């Protein structure tokens, strides 16, 4: 009995070691054209070049071809979505749902058609697709079409250029080198943008890597943003003074032109 137990333990240990070796067979070595984005007065967007290589300790597997998925996600926060209905000829807010967490920006780039690169099960597990990057805990039982509220968040932010799915935009060379570019619009939210690279074969994730791109306001924009959050009263007074001075200046200039 003792011998059988020892044999089973050794088999389990061997299987775990073999599985670990298989999982570590391919790893991501990543590079970014920049890991910090500065939002200034003339900021009109940015393009992040993401490139890297696959590190292997064994030959390239002679099975399914290697596919690459790159995701960039901005800071997430809850979002309240309201549905409008027409009552007595007037559009009014009706039902509302709190979407538990929605990234302020989300882009997915893949090396092939999304459904070929990642299985539905793996998508559910890793939350890769735009729809699954949004977490909605649930809605009241009396609200019909609760999923429509999360879909509305996706639709609105896609129209604003904040959410995007970019199939077949990751170039993969000889199953070893990969590269892609992610366009980031001007209306970015400050914070840490999580960047993930997933390697897949046959729709299954075989390796993952994660890093962060820091997006911050700088210069005068940073000062005004911090002042509005930390000293709202002073910010309000300053805004009022600037508005009065601007109005007086415009009036004086108009008066001067009229006198001529």
mmCIF file of C-alpha atoms in Angstrom, residues 1-2 26 45 59-60 76 78 91-92 145 161 168 246 248:
data_model
loop_
_atom_site.group_PDB
_atom_site.id
_atom_site.type_symbol
_atom_site.label_atom_id
_atom_site.label_comp_id
_atom_site.label_asym_id
_atom_site.label_seq_id
_atom_site.Cartn_x
_atom_site.Cartn_y
_atom_site.Cartn_z
ATOM 1 C CA UNK A 1 0.000 0.000 0.000
ATOM 2 C CA UNK A 2 2.816 2.339 0.901
ATOM 3 C CA UNK A 26 6.877 29.993 -24.635
ATOM 4 C CA UNK A 45 -3.811 61.629 -29.265
ATOM 5 C CA UNK A 59 11.845 24.153 -30.752
ATOM 6 C CA UNK A 60 8.689 25.761 -32.141
ATOM 7 C CA UNK A 76 -12.020 51.234 -14.768
ATOM 8 C CA UNK A 78 -18.625 52.167 -12.241
ATOM 9 C CA UNK A 91 -38.401 62.164 -23.133
ATOM 10 C CA UNK A 92 -37.687 61.333 -19.498
ATOM 11 C CA UNK A 145 -33.276 44.031 -21.090
ATOM 12 C CA UNK A 161 -13.169 56.085 -30.295
ATOM 13 C CA UNK A 168 -5.543 40.930 -37.930
ATOM 14 C CA UNK A 246 -11.838 88.059 -20.421
ATOM 15 C CA UNK A 248 -13.783 93.158 -19.764
#
